[in-house]
Structures are given as C-alpha cells and as structure tokens.
C-alpha cells in the first residue's frame, strides 16, 4: 500500500507498512525494523537487489493498442478452475470476461483455462489493462468462491505474467502455445476436445460467443449484470497488418504445427493421459497439481517471436521508459512541481495520485503530468 504524507513535504512518501495476517505469520510485528531485516535476508539469499527502488517491482508501461499474452495461476495449484459437467465454471469465465471486455474495450483473440491456470491473448485497445484484470479477476474469483464454497483466495498472490507481444511472429507463437496447452499437458489429443474454456483456431476472426448470466453470485436485479453478453473472438491486428487476407490461413497453419509439436512432446514425456471429458470434470477441485512447479522461472516483459531486430528495439524502448519514469519519480518525491511521467505510466498517474491532485479526469496519452497547483 502506498500513501502520501502531506505533513512532511509535498508528495513525500511515508511509511505505511501493515502487519501481515493469516496463518503462518508471527503475531509480534515490528513495522519498519521487520522490513529492514527482510531486505537484508533478501540481499543475502538473492545477491544484488534489482535496479530501482529496493523491494518494488518495475513500473508498468500501459499503452493503447498493445497485444498481450497473459497468464494467471491459481493459489497453491488447486484445481479451482477445473471445468464442470454443467458448464458453470466455464460460464463464469465467459460471462465475467464478456462484461469487463465490453466495459474496458478489450479484444479477445485466444483463451484457454486449465484447472490450475489461465492463458489469454488479447489486445488492450484503450490502454487500461490493469483495470480490466483487476475487475475481471475479482468477478471470476468471487463467483467461483460462491460456486465452490471456497473460503480462501482463488488466484495466487504473486502477480500474473503479462508479456507484451511485438510483431506477428510473437502473436503467432503465443496463440499456438495457448491453444496447444491442454495437449502439451497430456489431457486431450486435440484442444477442441477440452471440455473447459478454450477457443478453436477456426473461431478466431469469425465466432461471437454468447453467454447467459450465471445463476451464482451475479444479482439479476443489478443493472451491471445483463442477462446475456457477447464476446467476439477477433483476429489480432498484428496478423492483419502483416498478412492481410492471408492472416487466417497463416494462423491456422501455425496453430496446427504447435498442436502437433505439443502432442509429440506429451507422448515422448509419458504424460499423455487419455480420459473422458466426464472424468476430467469430476476431479476434485481441492486436489493440487503435482507437476513441476514453475518457481523462479523466467517472466519476460515482452516477446518478439525470435525477431532479433525487433527485440533490440523493444529493449531500448523499455530502458528509456524506466529511465524517464525514475527521473520523474525522484522529482515527485522531492516536491518538484509540474512533474511529467513518460507515456504509458499507469500506477502514479492513474492509481496512487488523487484526481484533484492531477487536475484532470483523463490522463493524456502523450504524457502524464502533475500540475503545479490544484485545479480550481
């Protein structure tokens, strides 16, 4: 949690650490001394801290028109996203995604939800991805808790993986990976056989999914929850730009290759389990996956599908953004008036600073500036 302590100096950051709660935490909490000890242990275990503010994640660059590959995992690897025979879990995902995609202007290209995690490829048309993820994931989690009678959190506390896709090659690769995921896991021979949430490659650019409001959690008397919603499965803009009328043909060929490779990998690894959809839907959702845990695996911020020139350009853009962001944040903490954050800044410009301080209701896409005085 972040806060602004106005009693010290303008925009100065105050300590606002709160004691952790829940099982496994000690009752005696010593505030900042605890945090300092935690930082020391982190340095000893992991070596030199990351560049930037110690203990903080790197700033997010959220721009309109970007296509993303998103992965969200379930807490403790439980099978909470397991498909249901009556389709309730699938319905919760599609309905929640449809409502929030319409609200925030998201274009969905591919999706597949396994029992422990979710993959999506989508385009953020307006540049509001964090808001979409926050509200959509909250809906899915709350509805699943009501549906399953689950008393704890649904998604793991670690942040999700958001990979910015640069170019058609990256989009093709991640859509192929998404749709072939259930095959690589050895659950089915073809993704179209998966009883849970998935998109067929033939759906992309053609199908419009229509889903009714689930009978759990969503209040039919609340106007925010319409009786039914629609979700167009659209063709990624990068593929249209690169291949034009051949975009669908190229995409189908790429996905089929990915599925064939996944099928061969699953069989050679001995993890191919042929079972019926009914048995898959009856696996207890309290069970936990025993497959290798992707702990401390790489979590890239962007992908280029092997295009070295595009990767070089993306690295330079990301480096420039982080440098401009750091300079703006340093100036803000020193109380400098009229600070402008670089284009794409999300957290300071849209989450932490109140609207009256920004003096505007809509953040400019060119720059996010802190005005010199409060707007009258």
XYZ file of C-alpha atoms in Angstrom:
376
model
C 0.000 0.000 0.000
C 1.313 3.470 -0.824
C 0.349 6.764 0.715
C 1.307 10.429 0.611
C 2.346 12.160 3.850
C 1.448 15.823 3.371
C 2.781 16.803 6.790
C 6.401 16.242 5.764
C 6.635 17.863 2.361
C 4.626 17.733 -0.889
C 4.469 14.238 -2.338
C 6.929 12.813 0.223
C 6.438 9.103 0.721
C 5.506 7.928 4.212
C 5.932 4.527 5.726
C 2.619 2.714 5.720
C 3.542 -0.911 6.273
C 0.807 -3.004 7.827
C 1.176 -6.225 9.805
C 0.520 -9.369 7.779
C -2.417 -11.522 8.747
C -3.406 -15.114 8.272
C -1.877 -18.471 9.164
C 1.885 -18.752 9.277
C 2.584 -15.152 10.365
C 4.018 -14.195 13.748
C 1.858 -12.066 15.976
C 4.682 -9.735 17.061
C 5.093 -7.151 14.313
C 7.844 -4.556 14.428
C 6.964 -2.453 11.367
C 9.948 -0.954 9.616
C 12.563 -2.963 11.550
C 10.895 -6.088 10.218
C 11.083 -4.724 6.673
C 14.769 -3.831 7.057
C 15.560 -7.349 8.260
C 13.573 -8.745 5.350
C 15.581 -6.650 2.886
C 18.864 -7.880 4.427
C 17.763 -11.505 4.131
C 16.713 -10.923 0.545
C 20.128 -9.485 -0.311
C 21.895 -12.416 1.319
C 19.779 -15.010 -0.459
C 19.420 -13.423 -3.869
C 22.533 -11.260 -4.205
C 22.411 -7.724 -5.530
C 18.891 -6.238 -5.445
C 17.119 -5.317 -8.634
C 17.748 -1.927 -10.190
C 15.374 0.758 -8.990
C 13.685 1.086 -5.620
C 14.522 -1.841 -3.394
C 11.572 -4.159 -2.808
C 9.466 -2.587 -5.554
C 8.502 -4.067 -8.890
C 9.430 -2.338 -12.125
C 6.916 0.249 -13.386
C 4.333 -0.852 -15.914
C 4.134 0.715 -19.349
C 0.478 0.509 -20.380
C -0.220 1.896 -23.860
C -3.310 1.608 -26.071
C -3.344 -0.832 -28.951
C -0.882 -3.332 -27.420
C -1.437 -7.092 -27.739
C -0.633 -9.074 -24.589
C -0.073 -12.693 -23.602
C -1.433 -13.106 -20.062
C -1.086 -15.989 -17.619
C -2.881 -16.154 -14.252
C -2.343 -19.004 -11.799
C -4.483 -20.448 -9.002
C -3.459 -20.348 -5.362
C -1.415 -23.333 -4.159
C -2.047 -25.044 -7.516
C -5.520 -26.272 -6.560
C -7.854 -27.377 -9.380
C -10.218 -24.480 -8.751
C -10.594 -23.680 -12.464
C -11.455 -27.272 -13.331
C -14.314 -27.426 -15.872
C -17.757 -28.507 -14.662
C -20.053 -31.006 -16.319
C -22.882 -28.481 -16.148
C -20.612 -25.734 -17.506
C -20.892 -23.372 -14.523
C -17.172 -22.612 -14.184
C -16.867 -22.092 -17.936
C -19.915 -19.837 -17.845
C -18.411 -17.758 -15.006
C -15.258 -17.122 -17.023
C -17.001 -16.206 -20.268
C -19.593 -14.010 -18.588
C -17.089 -12.129 -16.405
C -14.729 -11.662 -19.341
C -17.536 -10.534 -21.635
C -18.849 -7.928 -19.205
C -15.429 -6.464 -18.461
C -14.131 -6.676 -22.024
C -17.078 -4.552 -23.134
C -16.523 -2.113 -20.269
C -12.795 -1.636 -20.860
C -12.578 -2.153 -24.621
C -10.606 -5.421 -24.729
C -10.404 -7.574 -27.857
C -10.004 -11.271 -27.094
C -8.107 -13.378 -29.646
C -7.423 -16.661 -27.828
C -8.054 -18.163 -24.394
C -7.666 -21.475 -22.635
C -8.357 -22.220 -18.982
C -6.837 -25.313 -17.421
C -7.614 -26.442 -13.887
C -4.724 -24.503 -12.315
C -4.090 -21.581 -14.644
C -5.409 -19.412 -17.443
C -3.815 -18.229 -20.702
C -5.165 -15.359 -22.810
C -4.039 -13.398 -25.859
C -5.844 -10.066 -26.103
C -5.444 -6.514 -27.377
C -5.817 -3.590 -24.984
C -7.460 -1.052 -27.287
C -7.735 1.802 -24.759
C -4.641 1.211 -22.643
C -6.421 0.135 -19.433
C -5.186 -3.448 -18.995
C -4.591 -3.299 -15.183
C -8.150 -2.072 -14.584
C -9.570 -4.855 -16.759
C -7.540 -7.554 -14.993
C -8.423 -6.182 -11.553
C -12.192 -6.155 -12.116
C -12.453 -9.287 -14.260
C -10.298 -11.416 -11.959
C -12.257 -10.183 -8.953
C -15.516 -11.242 -10.599
C -14.176 -14.683 -11.515
C -12.731 -15.222 -8.040
C -15.843 -14.126 -6.138
C -18.174 -16.132 -8.375
C -16.006 -19.242 -8.054
C -15.884 -18.875 -4.272
C -19.666 -18.766 -4.200
C -19.953 -21.661 -6.644
C -17.405 -23.949 -4.977
C -17.937 -22.861 -1.383
C -14.240 -21.956 -1.296
C -13.298 -19.830 1.760
C -9.812 -18.711 0.675
C -8.341 -16.698 -2.193
C -8.696 -18.159 -5.688
C -5.699 -16.703 -7.519
C -2.170 -16.825 -6.155
C -0.869 -13.693 -4.501
C 2.024 -13.393 -6.919
C 1.232 -11.101 -9.808
C 0.214 -12.526 -13.149
C 2.503 -12.720 -16.161
C 1.869 -10.020 -18.771
C 4.031 -10.301 -21.879
C 3.821 -7.510 -24.449
C 3.822 -9.028 -27.938
C 5.839 -7.238 -30.622
C 5.146 -8.300 -34.191
C 3.237 -11.051 -35.950
C 5.772 -13.773 -35.101
C 5.275 -13.268 -31.375
C 1.474 -13.255 -31.706
C 1.518 -16.482 -33.749
C 3.790 -18.205 -31.248
C 1.768 -17.291 -28.160
C -1.601 -18.129 -29.718
C -0.154 -21.506 -30.709
C 1.160 -22.033 -27.188
C -2.181 -21.030 -25.652
C -4.340 -23.320 -27.764
C -1.930 -26.277 -27.542
C -1.543 -26.054 -23.751
C -4.052 -28.787 -22.867
C -2.433 -31.072 -25.442
C 1.064 -30.471 -24.092
C -0.257 -31.228 -20.604
C -1.399 -34.621 -21.931
C -5.060 -34.070 -21.125
C -6.552 -34.381 -24.622
C -5.305 -35.139 -28.134
C -6.860 -32.026 -29.631
C -7.760 -28.714 -27.932
C -11.275 -28.927 -29.380
C -11.800 -31.983 -27.123
C -11.146 -29.977 -23.956
C -14.430 -29.589 -22.012
C -13.316 -26.365 -20.336
C -12.738 -22.850 -21.605
C -10.908 -22.809 -24.923
C -11.025 -21.208 -28.346
C -10.710 -23.090 -31.617
C -8.323 -21.647 -34.171
C -11.242 -21.597 -36.601
C -13.138 -19.311 -34.192
C -10.568 -16.522 -34.425
C -11.876 -13.696 -36.547
C -15.289 -15.338 -37.027
C -17.027 -16.520 -33.863
C -19.025 -14.418 -31.422
C -19.536 -16.230 -28.117
C -22.855 -15.576 -26.388
C -23.256 -16.490 -22.730
C -26.071 -16.119 -20.221
C -25.640 -14.729 -16.721
C -24.596 -17.496 -14.275
C -27.079 -18.450 -11.589
C -24.470 -17.942 -8.850
C -23.136 -14.680 -7.387
C -24.459 -12.261 -10.052
C -27.580 -10.448 -8.830
C -30.203 -10.432 -11.604
C -31.602 -7.173 -10.190
C -28.264 -5.398 -10.577
C -28.145 -3.474 -13.893
C -24.384 -4.069 -14.079
C -25.038 -7.757 -14.788
C -27.054 -8.098 -18.009
C -28.961 -11.270 -18.754
C -26.510 -12.226 -21.514
C -23.316 -10.886 -23.038
C -21.424 -11.479 -26.272
C -17.659 -11.802 -26.808
C -16.274 -11.512 -30.358
C -13.149 -13.623 -30.938
C -11.208 -11.231 -33.135
C -8.187 -11.537 -35.401
C -5.088 -9.873 -33.859
C -4.265 -6.541 -35.529
C -0.613 -7.557 -35.984
C -1.619 -10.524 -38.163
C -3.941 -8.436 -40.301
C -1.208 -5.851 -40.788
C 1.434 -8.459 -41.644
C -0.546 -10.911 -43.791
C -3.714 -9.132 -44.869
C -6.245 -11.548 -46.385
C -3.906 -14.487 -45.661
C -3.941 -13.879 -41.905
C -6.367 -16.729 -41.136
C -4.503 -19.193 -43.340
C -1.158 -18.385 -41.721
C -2.665 -18.566 -38.229
C -4.331 -21.959 -38.787
C -1.089 -23.425 -40.138
C 0.934 -22.076 -37.205
C -1.509 -23.359 -34.565
C -1.702 -26.816 -36.154
C 2.096 -27.057 -36.043
C 2.084 -26.038 -32.390
C -0.552 -28.660 -31.548
C 1.353 -31.400 -33.372
C 4.563 -30.485 -31.530
C 2.741 -30.425 -28.190
C 1.189 -33.833 -28.841
C 4.569 -35.348 -29.690
C 6.176 -33.774 -26.604
C 3.444 -35.087 -24.302
C 3.753 -38.623 -25.640
C 7.556 -38.688 -25.538
C 7.484 -37.445 -21.941
C 4.988 -40.146 -20.975
C 2.422 -37.723 -19.623
C -0.300 -38.354 -22.167
C -3.424 -39.465 -20.319
C -6.398 -40.362 -22.467
C -9.575 -39.965 -20.470
C -13.151 -38.856 -20.991
C -14.439 -35.333 -20.559
C -16.776 -36.564 -17.829
C -13.845 -37.893 -15.759
C -11.932 -34.647 -16.213
C -14.915 -32.718 -14.867
C -15.211 -34.964 -11.801
C -11.673 -34.451 -10.490
C -11.967 -32.866 -7.000
C -11.215 -29.150 -7.216
C -9.471 -29.394 -3.824
C -6.777 -31.575 -5.368
C -3.423 -29.940 -6.093
C -1.252 -30.382 -9.153
C 1.886 -32.454 -8.629
C 3.596 -31.438 -11.867
C 6.883 -29.478 -11.609
C 6.258 -26.052 -10.113
C 7.450 -23.149 -12.332
C 9.014 -21.431 -9.288
C 11.526 -18.679 -10.131
C 11.108 -19.340 -13.841
C 11.701 -16.501 -16.282
C 8.907 -13.976 -16.589
C 9.689 -11.759 -19.586
C 8.034 -8.397 -20.069
C 7.928 -8.648 -23.872
C 8.322 -11.184 -26.680
C 9.235 -10.813 -30.349
C 8.930 -14.375 -31.617
C 12.639 -14.624 -32.424
C 12.904 -11.324 -34.334
C 16.302 -10.019 -33.153
C 15.915 -6.528 -34.615
C 12.512 -6.067 -33.009
C 13.843 -7.375 -29.687
C 16.655 -4.815 -29.762
C 14.167 -2.023 -30.393
C 11.832 -3.250 -27.630
C 14.702 -3.382 -25.115
C 15.720 0.177 -25.980
C 12.139 1.434 -25.585
C 11.741 -0.319 -22.239
C 15.066 1.036 -20.972
C 14.114 4.567 -21.975
C 10.725 4.270 -20.251
C 12.274 3.060 -16.991
C 14.851 5.863 -17.019
C 12.263 8.590 -17.655
C 9.984 7.083 -15.021
C 12.791 7.010 -12.443
C 13.659 10.659 -13.072
C 10.015 11.712 -12.761
C 9.509 9.723 -9.558
C 12.656 11.187 -7.982
C 11.444 14.693 -8.838
C 7.967 13.961 -7.465
C 9.351 12.752 -4.124
C 11.460 15.909 -3.853
C 8.359 18.051 -4.229
C 9.117 19.379 -7.717
C 6.015 20.925 -9.318
C 4.792 20.080 -12.808
C 6.353 16.597 -12.972
C 5.603 14.696 -16.184
C 5.787 10.912 -16.261
C 6.552 9.172 -19.580
C 3.731 7.968 -21.870
C 2.337 4.660 -20.668
C 2.766 5.377 -16.946
C -0.034 3.685 -15.060
C 0.429 3.482 -11.312
C 1.309 7.058 -10.345
C -0.878 8.713 -12.939
C -3.973 6.529 -12.610
C -3.917 4.742 -9.254
C -1.982 6.466 -6.475
C -2.463 10.194 -7.041
C -5.999 11.529 -6.477
C -7.897 13.193 -9.295
C -7.878 16.647 -7.669
C -4.076 16.499 -7.495
C -3.757 15.617 -11.144
C -6.256 18.326 -12.024
C -7.625 16.265 -14.900
C -10.103 13.449 -15.249
C -8.483 11.808 -18.270
C -4.748 11.196 -18.493
C -3.153 12.332 -21.739
C -1.648 9.558 -23.829
C 1.299 11.811 -24.674
C 2.415 12.413 -21.082
C 1.109 12.098 -17.533
C 1.827 15.378 -15.771
C 1.397 16.587 -12.207
C 0.209 20.231 -12.433
C 1.830 22.981 -10.416
C -1.269 23.822 -8.403
C -4.645 22.320 -7.678
C -7.234 22.985 -10.350
C -9.950 25.368 -9.274
